């Protein structure tokens, strides 16, 4: 059996979350760090007892009528390029239908049986299936140190707790980095799984099993272990032990010329056609699955029929049950993660058990939901970064076929004195730039984050609900202190941060003190110094290191391309920024890392970061003063979003003098960084 693991924006700052989906580098590099945050808002409807009443039968005619009406809605028609929707129930495919186009320009319609789609992180469910198969055969043990199975792979573990397969499958590895840096690769360039594992090795910095953090590298490592223990390439193993038994004849974990010829064309957020791109690595256990609606129907039916499909068994019933038990959670009332499964859009579960998996890559977005007690599965995949159809589809599907079956919470109150123990600043484990500021009120908690201000009302010990019905949970450490928080960003927990030690030269009434101490809390500034030196200029290297460091991305291991950064303590950060397109060097191949950065240079870096990693668009502002032509777009971006402090003057006509050519001081940089957190993540 499985073990249980235990700043408000201005109107100018209202960037849609959709902008996070438009950049392929960010997609591949961070693989849902921001996007997945919107997928799993949990409400009270998700925590009631499972229904024991007979489940309603879903007919093909009723399902097709429902989907026809769904896609006929104007907002759905405008969002759609192409999609496949598949519904299964009681060992039968109820409906498997394509909508829209696999290629718009060529007017090639989607064929649900033959059009290939990338399903991204749904791949993880099949990788977990492969591990469970090896466990059933005695080739691996889920609770054993993975070093037994990794053939000498040297992973540094700074804790006293062994890292196991179970930790990898439940995203509780404790790795410092769980997402590989994005390096664009040519379709014809091979990148073997073993090389990828070696190139991107993280370290274990938290006790495995302690905290949830979505883990792409962990699932790539699971695929590597499948290779080692089966003595077959990962793609070959899955082909022989999952695809062939289930009749998934059009499913692949590698990209070839044949798969490219029938792979749906991806489209960006503005409807533009995107170029096809390779799997990284070639056989990508964490996100490389390319498949059809029909093949996904076969896989869902096997999961819903205790591991078998049309007489072919791929898993024992006990393994299926373990995979679908979402008990790795911050609180028993909040659905968590299982082996390859999670809980997406669980506010629409209507009191029923639902296990699911979502997937996101540039131009492709997928979701699979299974209702084990109702023997029902729903799958959708689309080929566009336009407005997301998945939440609306699941919401409408559950309202239509499985309406509310909820239980209510009894009244529960907590003294304000007890609520104060929850107060503090919480930093997301996966994305350090995402923070929560929590304070106690007379009847509950107030939470300020990138989405705005929320009120949490207590329901049970360590369990709260906001004004929209979303659940939030807390976890204590062994000493009984509040340690972790989970709320509206579904891909990781957040940790409570200790108060910052005061700097001798930054008193409480210092105009920049709130920004400096908040950033010190989240680790941007060192705590082992008595002086902050607020009026000291920031060097180019230090500024870039702060921008890259706060993103939570893994740092490049490539040799520095700038000749003058080789001996710099910021070399790896500067190289990462270069690879991501955030910085450029001089014509002589130099970066000048020790040179003080100007305010306009800093503005350009922030603007590029927002555009390259978050898909933000250029904005205009009413500027006073002068700035170089090459910096004008960056300065306008920073000024339009209000990313500055009291050092900036505004004329009676509203023109802003950003003082572009002056040096950026440390106190001024603190405002820029802190306001960026509450603005660009909104």
XYZ file of C-alpha atoms in Angstrom:
682
model
C 0.000 0.000 0.000
C 1.039 3.585 -0.517
C 2.448 5.563 2.363
C 0.970 8.972 3.247
C 3.212 11.995 2.892
C 2.499 13.680 5.352
C 0.600 42.680 -4.097
C -2.292 43.991 -5.830
C -1.726 45.178 -9.424
C -2.792 48.448 -10.978
C -5.162 48.546 -13.928
C -2.174 48.773 -16.259
C -0.873 45.536 -14.783
C -3.799 43.257 -15.659
C -2.023 40.713 -17.833
C -4.121 37.691 -18.678
C -2.827 34.366 -17.495
C -3.024 33.258 -21.099
C 0.142 35.213 -21.804
C 2.070 32.578 -19.865
C 1.231 30.020 -22.546
C 2.636 31.658 -25.608
C 6.386 31.116 -25.261
C 7.829 27.741 -26.217
C 11.025 28.166 -24.177
C 9.063 28.840 -21.013
C 6.806 25.925 -21.813
C 9.678 23.539 -22.094
C 11.803 25.054 -19.360
C 9.315 25.412 -16.582
C 6.622 23.063 -17.866
C 3.617 24.581 -16.195
C 5.180 26.482 -13.315
C 2.674 29.236 -14.003
C 0.155 27.544 -16.238
C -0.549 24.638 -13.938
C -1.240 27.142 -11.182
C -4.656 27.671 -12.740
C -5.591 23.996 -13.060
C -6.536 22.737 -9.621
C -8.548 25.119 -7.487
C -10.145 22.912 -4.854
C -13.527 23.645 -3.329
C -15.708 22.019 -0.741
C -17.461 19.993 -3.424
C -14.350 17.866 -3.811
C -14.122 16.550 -0.294
C -17.390 14.740 0.410
C -17.742 10.994 0.615
C -17.666 9.029 -2.608
C -21.081 8.308 -4.065
C -22.366 4.761 -3.669
C -25.449 5.285 -5.832
C -25.604 3.616 -9.273
C -23.969 5.778 -11.890
C -25.999 7.060 -14.824
C -25.342 5.583 -18.238
C -24.056 8.003 -20.847
C -25.253 7.413 -24.385
C -23.341 8.269 -27.537
C -26.240 10.368 -28.805
C -26.523 12.370 -25.596
C -22.753 12.891 -25.436
C -22.494 14.039 -29.030
C -25.407 16.439 -28.543
C -23.762 17.830 -25.416
C -20.431 18.389 -27.178
C -22.081 19.895 -30.255
C -23.770 22.474 -28.050
C -20.568 23.043 -26.099
C -18.450 23.787 -29.156
C -21.236 25.857 -30.735
C -20.892 28.497 -28.029
C -19.325 31.656 -29.516
C -16.494 31.767 -26.969
C -15.631 28.132 -27.735
C -15.761 28.591 -31.499
C -13.429 31.568 -31.257
C -10.969 29.601 -29.093
C -10.842 26.471 -31.201
C -8.278 25.553 -33.832
C -8.519 21.807 -33.467
C -9.365 19.341 -30.710
C -10.257 15.758 -29.902
C -12.732 14.856 -27.167
C -13.068 11.265 -26.003
C -15.603 9.838 -23.528
C -15.543 6.250 -22.264
C -17.761 4.332 -19.858
C -18.263 0.723 -18.782
C -15.579 -0.762 -21.034
C -16.919 1.055 -24.084
C -15.888 4.078 -26.113
C -18.956 6.288 -25.890
C -17.616 8.966 -28.243
C -14.286 9.786 -29.871
C -14.625 12.794 -32.114
C -12.451 15.439 -33.726
C -13.360 19.121 -33.936
C -11.806 21.840 -36.053
C -8.567 21.498 -37.973
C -5.263 19.725 -37.603
C -3.938 22.330 -40.025
C -6.005 25.440 -40.621
C -4.225 26.721 -43.722
C -4.535 23.373 -45.491
C -8.066 22.807 -44.126
C -7.098 19.362 -42.813
C -9.808 18.324 -40.323
C -8.976 16.599 -37.051
C -9.531 12.837 -37.214
C -9.934 11.444 -33.701
C -8.621 8.042 -34.784
C -5.542 9.130 -36.702
C -4.539 12.766 -36.022
C -1.606 12.818 -33.644
C -1.406 15.294 -30.750
C 1.210 15.944 -28.117
C -0.408 15.265 -24.738
C 2.586 16.581 -22.765
C 2.508 15.686 -19.058
C -0.177 13.027 -19.451
C 2.958 11.090 -20.410
C 3.741 10.856 -16.697
C 0.761 8.561 -16.110
C 2.143 6.037 -18.600
C 5.645 6.339 -17.123
C 4.182 5.607 -13.685
C 2.363 2.624 -15.214
C 5.694 1.264 -16.463
C 7.217 1.590 -12.985
C 4.235 -0.206 -11.429
C 4.665 -3.039 -13.932
C 8.312 -3.448 -12.948
C 7.311 -3.405 -9.275
C 4.778 -6.172 -9.866
C 7.544 -8.276 -11.450
C 9.853 -7.657 -8.499
C 12.383 -5.717 -10.557
C 11.999 -2.595 -8.418
C 10.645 -1.707 -4.995
C 8.822 1.587 -4.646
C 10.215 2.319 -1.183
C 13.864 1.487 -1.899
C 16.673 3.991 -2.500
C 16.753 4.733 -6.234
C 20.543 4.396 -6.278
C 19.874 0.664 -6.460
C 18.360 1.195 -9.911
C 20.261 4.072 -11.493
C 23.437 2.267 -12.539
C 25.897 4.544 -10.768
C 24.165 7.841 -11.503
C 25.665 10.170 -8.907
C 22.905 12.314 -7.422
C 23.929 14.434 -4.452
C 21.632 14.009 -1.440
C 22.127 16.611 1.279
C 19.567 14.962 3.574
C 19.580 11.818 5.660
C 16.496 10.442 3.906
C 16.783 8.051 0.984
C 15.151 9.089 -2.294
C 12.731 6.412 -3.511
C 10.635 5.677 -6.596
C 7.535 6.587 -4.602
C 8.962 10.042 -3.956
C 9.645 10.532 -7.658
C 6.151 9.409 -8.666
C 4.454 11.710 -6.137
C 6.576 14.802 -6.863
C 8.155 14.794 -3.406
C 11.797 14.214 -4.392
C 13.189 17.230 -2.547
C 15.240 18.268 -5.596
C 16.535 21.824 -5.765
C 15.573 22.010 -9.457
C 12.786 20.000 -11.063
C 12.767 21.634 -14.519
C 15.617 21.595 -17.016
C 16.769 24.845 -18.578
C 15.429 25.432 -22.085
C 17.923 25.163 -24.903
C 16.314 25.237 -28.374
C 17.181 22.123 -30.371
C 16.905 21.215 -34.017
C 14.387 18.562 -35.035
C 17.181 16.478 -36.547
C 19.484 16.646 -33.543
C 19.393 13.625 -31.248
C 19.405 13.996 -27.478
C 19.323 10.589 -25.722
C 17.517 10.182 -22.410
C 20.672 9.053 -20.612
C 22.542 12.170 -21.711
C 19.656 14.389 -20.624
C 19.657 12.784 -17.166
C 23.390 13.363 -16.792
C 23.284 16.945 -18.114
C 20.553 18.131 -15.762
C 21.299 16.384 -12.478
C 19.733 18.177 -9.491
C 20.574 17.746 -5.825
C 18.281 16.592 -3.035
C 18.044 19.569 -0.669
C 14.832 18.763 1.222
C 14.001 15.506 2.904
C 12.255 13.352 0.288
C 8.566 12.952 1.110
C 8.390 16.222 3.040
C 6.946 18.621 0.491
C 5.135 18.532 -2.858
C 6.764 20.210 -5.869
C 5.823 19.267 -9.440
C 8.796 17.366 -10.810
C 9.531 16.991 -14.513
C 13.094 15.796 -13.979
C 11.842 13.181 -11.519
C 9.661 11.617 -14.196
C 12.470 11.701 -16.755
C 14.536 9.874 -14.139
C 11.762 7.284 -13.729
C 11.922 6.626 -17.466
C 15.691 6.268 -17.197
C 15.171 3.688 -14.428
C 12.697 1.810 -16.642
C 15.454 1.600 -19.262
C 18.022 0.360 -16.773
C 15.850 -2.265 -15.116
C 14.127 -3.567 -18.239
C 17.304 -3.403 -20.352
C 15.201 -1.873 -23.117
C 15.046 1.703 -24.398
C 12.184 3.502 -22.670
C 10.258 3.893 -25.929
C 10.652 0.182 -26.710
C 9.565 -0.888 -23.238
C 6.387 1.194 -23.365
C 5.687 -0.006 -26.911
C 5.909 -3.656 -25.883
C 4.274 -3.512 -22.451
C 1.629 -0.787 -22.743
C 0.953 0.252 -26.336
C 0.798 -3.201 -27.909
C -1.352 -4.912 -25.227
C -3.824 -2.019 -25.285
C -3.942 -1.694 -29.053
C -2.468 1.807 -28.936
C -1.065 1.468 -32.436
C -0.637 5.196 -33.076
C 1.158 6.171 -29.862
C 4.815 7.153 -29.629
C 7.315 8.579 -27.155
C 9.707 9.665 -29.896
C 9.243 11.977 -32.844
C 9.941 10.583 -36.317
C 9.206 11.632 -39.878
C 6.153 9.369 -39.861
C 4.737 10.918 -36.708
C 5.502 14.421 -37.964
C 3.455 13.803 -41.093
C 0.255 13.293 -39.080
C 1.041 15.468 -36.067
C -1.409 18.345 -35.651
C 0.043 21.779 -36.347
C 0.459 23.838 -33.136
C -0.859 27.403 -32.948
C 0.112 30.269 -30.662
C -2.023 32.499 -28.476
C -2.651 34.935 -31.324
C -3.583 32.176 -33.763
C -0.201 32.100 -35.473
C 1.186 28.803 -36.732
C 4.090 27.532 -34.626
C 6.991 25.444 -35.860
C 7.109 21.800 -34.871
C 9.759 21.087 -32.244
C 11.583 17.992 -30.990
C 11.068 16.047 -27.816
C 13.742 16.917 -25.263
C 15.138 14.336 -24.697
C 14.280 12.209 -27.744
C 12.244 9.779 -25.674
C 10.714 12.051 -23.077
C 9.081 10.102 -20.205
C 7.798 13.263 -18.529
C 6.146 14.906 -21.525
C 6.860 13.317 -24.896
C 3.785 11.162 -25.572
C 2.269 11.669 -29.028
C -1.049 9.875 -29.470
C -4.624 9.881 -30.741
C -8.038 10.093 -29.120
C -8.700 6.449 -29.869
C -5.494 5.285 -28.204
C -6.167 7.422 -25.134
C -9.608 5.814 -24.922
C -7.948 2.397 -24.660
C -5.650 3.591 -21.885
C -8.509 5.171 -19.922
C -10.576 1.986 -20.212
C -7.692 -0.077 -18.830
C -7.383 2.296 -15.859
C -11.147 2.120 -15.268
C -11.266 -1.672 -15.576
C -8.699 -2.508 -12.910
C -5.797 -2.694 -15.333
C -7.213 -4.625 -18.287
C -8.635 -3.827 -21.722
C -10.381 -6.389 -23.919
C -8.699 -9.260 -22.105
C -5.208 -7.741 -22.074
C -3.990 -6.921 -18.567
C -1.250 -4.326 -18.059
C -1.590 -3.855 -14.269
C -2.909 -5.691 -11.244
C -6.013 -4.144 -9.618
C -4.012 -3.225 -6.516
C -1.535 -1.256 -8.634
C -4.346 0.658 -10.316
C -5.818 1.488 -6.922
C -2.462 2.744 -5.675
C -2.010 4.926 -8.761
C -5.451 6.478 -8.325
C -5.160 7.180 -4.587
C -4.458 10.906 -4.309
C -3.197 10.825 -0.735
C -0.031 12.904 -1.090
C -1.732 16.048 0.116
C -1.263 18.896 2.539
C -4.617 18.048 4.171
C -6.842 14.933 3.993
C -9.767 17.009 2.675
C -7.777 18.349 -0.283
C -7.173 15.940 -3.203
C -3.458 15.629 -3.830
C -1.326 13.448 -6.092
C -1.020 9.744 -6.732
C 1.332 7.779 -8.959
C 1.089 9.725 -12.206
C -2.275 11.248 -11.315
C -3.386 14.503 -9.709
C -6.555 16.598 -9.329
C -7.356 19.276 -11.916
C -10.310 21.671 -11.656
C -11.512 19.716 -8.642
C -13.954 22.469 -7.728
C -16.291 20.733 -10.211
C -15.937 17.187 -8.835
C -19.387 17.460 -7.229
C -18.439 15.234 -4.336
C -17.236 12.383 -6.520
C -13.829 10.785 -6.697
C -12.019 12.167 -9.752
C -8.405 11.499 -10.670
C -6.857 13.371 -13.545
C -3.743 14.496 -15.372
C -3.158 17.670 -17.352
C -0.518 18.397 -19.964
C 0.833 21.588 -21.517
C 3.407 22.273 -24.212
C 3.676 25.060 -26.747
C 0.572 24.801 -28.921
C -0.792 21.665 -27.219
C -2.977 21.357 -24.107
C -4.580 18.197 -22.787
C -6.504 16.826 -19.841
C -7.702 13.382 -18.809
C -10.269 12.852 -16.048
C -11.263 9.464 -14.629
C -14.269 8.817 -12.380
C -13.408 5.322 -11.107
C -16.676 4.725 -9.257
C -18.699 5.750 -12.297
C -16.433 3.807 -14.711
C -16.263 7.000 -16.785
C -13.402 8.826 -18.479
C -13.144 12.159 -20.303
C -10.201 13.292 -22.436
C -9.500 16.440 -24.434
C -6.482 17.673 -26.353
C -6.217 20.818 -28.459
C -3.563 22.307 -30.733
C -3.747 25.969 -29.777
C -2.457 28.297 -27.058
C -5.641 30.343 -27.393
C -8.268 30.546 -24.620
C -8.259 27.318 -22.611
C -11.241 25.000 -23.211
C -10.466 22.424 -20.538
C -11.959 23.973 -17.435
C -15.155 24.938 -19.244
C -15.489 21.435 -20.709
C -15.019 19.608 -17.415
C -17.348 22.013 -15.625
C -20.078 21.561 -18.242
C -19.545 17.774 -18.413
C -19.937 17.305 -14.671
C -22.964 19.597 -14.519
C -24.576 17.664 -17.360
C -23.858 14.070 -16.360
C -22.843 14.119 -12.683
C -24.559 17.008 -10.892
C -23.858 18.024 -7.318
C -23.532 15.414 -4.611
C -21.904 17.541 -1.925
C -21.567 17.558 1.830
C -21.440 20.721 3.898
C -18.971 21.665 6.604
C -20.147 22.290 10.150
C -19.521 25.686 11.713
C -15.954 25.989 12.966
C -14.312 28.945 14.607
C -10.734 29.694 15.625
C -9.689 32.395 18.131
C -7.821 35.295 16.565
C -4.900 34.569 18.866
C -4.576 31.113 17.281
C -4.961 32.518 13.779
C -1.866 34.642 14.327
C 0.273 31.500 14.167
C -0.518 31.367 10.433
C 0.688 34.920 9.775
C 3.764 35.503 7.672
C 5.276 35.470 4.226
C 5.118 32.213 2.271
C 7.289 31.459 -0.773
C 6.328 28.947 -3.438
C 8.699 25.966 -3.496
C 8.835 25.704 -7.276
C 8.633 29.364 -8.283
C 10.326 31.597 -5.676
C 8.824 34.667 -7.331
C 5.341 33.539 -6.228
C 4.650 34.705 -2.673
C 1.719 34.847 -0.264
C 1.404 37.458 2.471
C -0.930 36.090 5.172
C -2.343 38.025 8.114
C -4.958 37.212 10.760
C -8.351 38.904 10.966
C -11.133 38.660 13.531
C -12.741 35.673 11.806
C -10.107 34.208 9.518
C -7.086 34.976 7.376
C -6.344 37.549 4.701
C -4.110 36.375 1.853
C -2.442 38.704 -0.632
C -0.891 37.114 -3.719
C -0.449 37.748 -7.438
C -4.187 37.212 -7.985
C -5.212 39.863 -5.445
C -6.585 39.767 -1.896
C -8.542 36.810 -0.516
C -10.378 36.023 2.721
C -9.962 32.524 4.177
C -12.544 31.202 6.616
C -11.592 28.259 8.879
C -13.416 24.951 8.269
C -11.338 22.477 10.261
C -7.941 22.353 11.896
C -5.447 23.542 9.243
C -8.190 23.795 6.596
C -9.699 27.028 5.233
C -11.994 28.111 2.405
C -12.008 31.397 0.493
C -14.942 33.513 -0.675
C -15.184 31.511 -3.926
C -15.230 28.121 -2.236
C -11.570 27.270 -2.895
C -9.861 25.256 -0.190
C -6.536 26.144 1.396
C -4.490 23.928 3.675
C -1.553 24.252 6.047
C 0.936 21.763 7.443
C 2.956 21.781 10.667
C 6.434 20.458 11.264
C 7.345 18.031 14.048
C 7.683 20.947 16.464
C 4.094 22.004 15.826
C 5.018 25.124 13.846
C 3.180 26.129 10.673
C 5.569 25.222 7.861
C 3.755 24.839 4.519
C 0.742 26.337 2.754
C -1.246 25.202 -0.317
C -3.949 27.236 -1.982
C -4.452 28.466 -5.548
C -1.191 27.435 -7.223
C -1.577 23.742 -7.729
C 1.894 22.617 -8.766
C 3.653 23.017 -5.419
C 3.341 23.974 -1.782
C 4.679 27.202 -0.315
C 6.971 27.420 2.698
C 6.630 29.866 5.561
C 9.659 32.148 5.701
C 11.387 33.382 8.854
C 11.416 37.102 9.501
C 14.387 38.914 7.995
C 17.178 40.066 10.293
C 17.357 43.880 10.320
C 20.181 45.672 8.521
C 21.914 48.395 10.519
C 21.573 50.850 7.646
C 17.898 50.108 6.797
C 15.688 51.247 9.713
C 11.975 50.406 9.742
C 11.031 53.887 8.548
C 13.409 53.760 5.583
C 11.319 54.440 2.415
C 12.628 51.260 0.787
C 12.529 49.059 3.897
C 9.337 47.103 3.005
C 10.790 46.050 -0.347
C 14.257 45.267 0.973
C 13.061 43.114 3.852
C 10.486 41.212 1.788
C 13.149 40.305 -0.755
C 15.546 39.380 2.025
C 12.911 37.010 3.382
C 12.517 35.222 0.078
C 16.283 34.803 -0.223
C 17.234 37.425 -2.775
C 19.577 39.216 -0.373
C 22.020 37.631 2.101
C 21.205 37.430 5.803
C 24.773 37.133 7.067
C 25.640 40.814 6.682
C 24.885 43.687 9.035
C 24.838 46.301 6.256
C 22.693 46.370 3.130
C 24.282 49.461 1.558
C 21.022 50.692 0.010
C 22.648 53.495 -1.978
C 25.333 51.310 -3.522
C 25.010 50.760 -7.310
C 24.085 47.240 -8.462
C 26.501 45.477 -10.794
C 25.327 43.969 -14.075
C 26.208 40.474 -12.914
C 24.421 40.806 -9.583
C 21.262 42.148 -11.214
C 21.079 39.318 -13.749
C 21.672 36.747 -10.997
C 18.737 38.158 -9.055
C 16.408 38.045 -12.062
C 17.357 34.470 -12.973
C 17.477 33.285 -9.367
C 14.006 34.495 -8.545
C 12.559 32.540 -11.488
C 13.271 29.198 -9.824
C 14.766 27.784 -13.014
C 17.699 25.410 -13.129
C 20.970 27.134 -13.898
C 22.862 26.450 -17.115
C 25.797 24.064 -16.991
C 27.174 25.293 -20.323
C 30.561 26.999 -20.443
C 30.277 30.804 -20.284
C 30.082 32.377 -23.739
C 31.158 35.802 -22.476
C 34.926 35.849 -22.088
C 34.899 38.194 -19.107
C 32.418 36.161 -17.021
C 34.490 32.992 -16.665
C 35.761 33.961 -13.200
C 32.629 35.858 -12.154
C 30.549 34.407 -9.272
C 27.535 35.162 -11.476
C 28.830 33.305 -14.557
C 26.227 30.514 -14.584
C 23.353 32.963 -14.076
C 24.590 35.202 -16.893
C 24.949 32.191 -19.197
C 21.403 31.086 -18.347
C 20.100 34.567 -19.118
C 21.953 34.537 -22.430
C 20.451 31.186 -23.427
C 16.981 32.479 -22.577
C 17.445 35.644 -24.612
C 17.299 37.932 -21.581
C 20.734 39.504 -22.044
C 23.101 40.291 -24.878
C 26.776 41.084 -24.815
C 28.907 43.637 -26.554
C 30.146 43.248 -30.106
C 33.438 42.029 -28.626
C 31.787 39.130 -26.817
C 32.000 40.768 -23.388
C 29.385 41.310 -20.691
C 31.179 43.496 -18.121
C 29.660 41.755 -15.079
C 31.313 44.039 -12.506
C 30.203 47.241 -14.191
C 27.356 49.100 -12.466
C 24.071 48.676 -14.307
C 22.095 51.688 -15.465
C 18.406 52.033 -14.840
C 17.632 51.719 -18.535
C 19.728 48.555 -18.831
C 17.846 47.060 -15.896
C 14.524 48.030 -17.495
C 15.469 46.282 -20.741
C 16.375 43.079 -18.872
C 13.067 43.108 -16.995
C 11.155 43.730 -20.218
C 12.929 40.892 -22.012
C 12.335 38.565 -19.074
C 8.609 39.274 -19.189
C 8.429 38.860 -22.953
C 10.697 35.826 -23.326
C 9.508 33.836 -20.325
C 5.954 35.021 -19.780
C 4.843 36.040 -23.243
C 4.094 39.623 -22.145
C 3.504 42.268 -24.781
C 5.138 45.658 -25.243
C 3.285 48.575 -23.638
C 3.641 52.324 -23.930
C 4.058 55.014 -21.307
C 4.253 58.799 -21.106
C 7.978 59.384 -20.576
C 9.873 62.494 -19.575
C 13.652 62.794 -19.590
C 15.906 60.952 -22.008
C 16.811 57.341 -22.669
C 18.757 55.715 -25.449
C 16.752 54.478 -28.428
C 17.633 50.826 -27.776
C 16.254 51.109 -24.238
C 13.035 52.974 -24.950
C 10.774 49.910 -25.179
C 12.161 48.500 -21.932
C 11.784 51.784 -20.059
C 8.219 52.195 -21.328
C 7.440 48.675 -20.146
C 8.729 49.260 -16.607
C 7.125 52.700 -16.319
C 3.756 51.553 -17.688
C 3.614 48.828 -15.042
C 4.731 51.139 -12.255
C 7.832 49.138 -11.366
C 9.636 51.950 -9.569
C 9.866 53.683 -6.211
C 9.955 57.204 -4.753
C 13.097 58.057 -6.705
C 10.962 58.601 -9.819
C 9.224 61.924 -10.408
C 5.921 62.440 -12.212
C 5.000 65.788 -13.770
C 1.624 67.467 -13.496
C 0.838 66.174 -16.986
C 1.541 62.587 -15.926
C 4.897 62.259 -17.684
C 7.318 60.000 -15.798
C 11.013 60.790 -15.520
C 12.538 57.369 -14.958
C 16.091 58.788 -14.732
C 17.040 56.154 -17.289
C 20.744 56.886 -17.654
C 21.547 57.027 -13.959
C 22.943 54.012 -12.123
C 20.513 51.599 -10.504
C 20.996 51.623 -6.717
C 20.367 48.585 -4.542
C 17.365 50.203 -2.856
C 15.867 51.065 -6.233
C 16.490 47.553 -7.529
C 14.575 46.179 -4.537
C 11.457 48.094 -5.608
C 11.814 46.927 -9.206
C 12.191 43.284 -8.159
C 9.429 43.277 -5.571
C 6.857 45.030 -7.733
C 7.736 42.699 -10.583
C 6.552 39.788 -8.444
C 3.106 41.232 -7.937
C 2.721 42.497 -11.484
C 4.202 40.126 -14.033
C 2.753 37.102 -12.233
C -0.748 38.572 -12.129
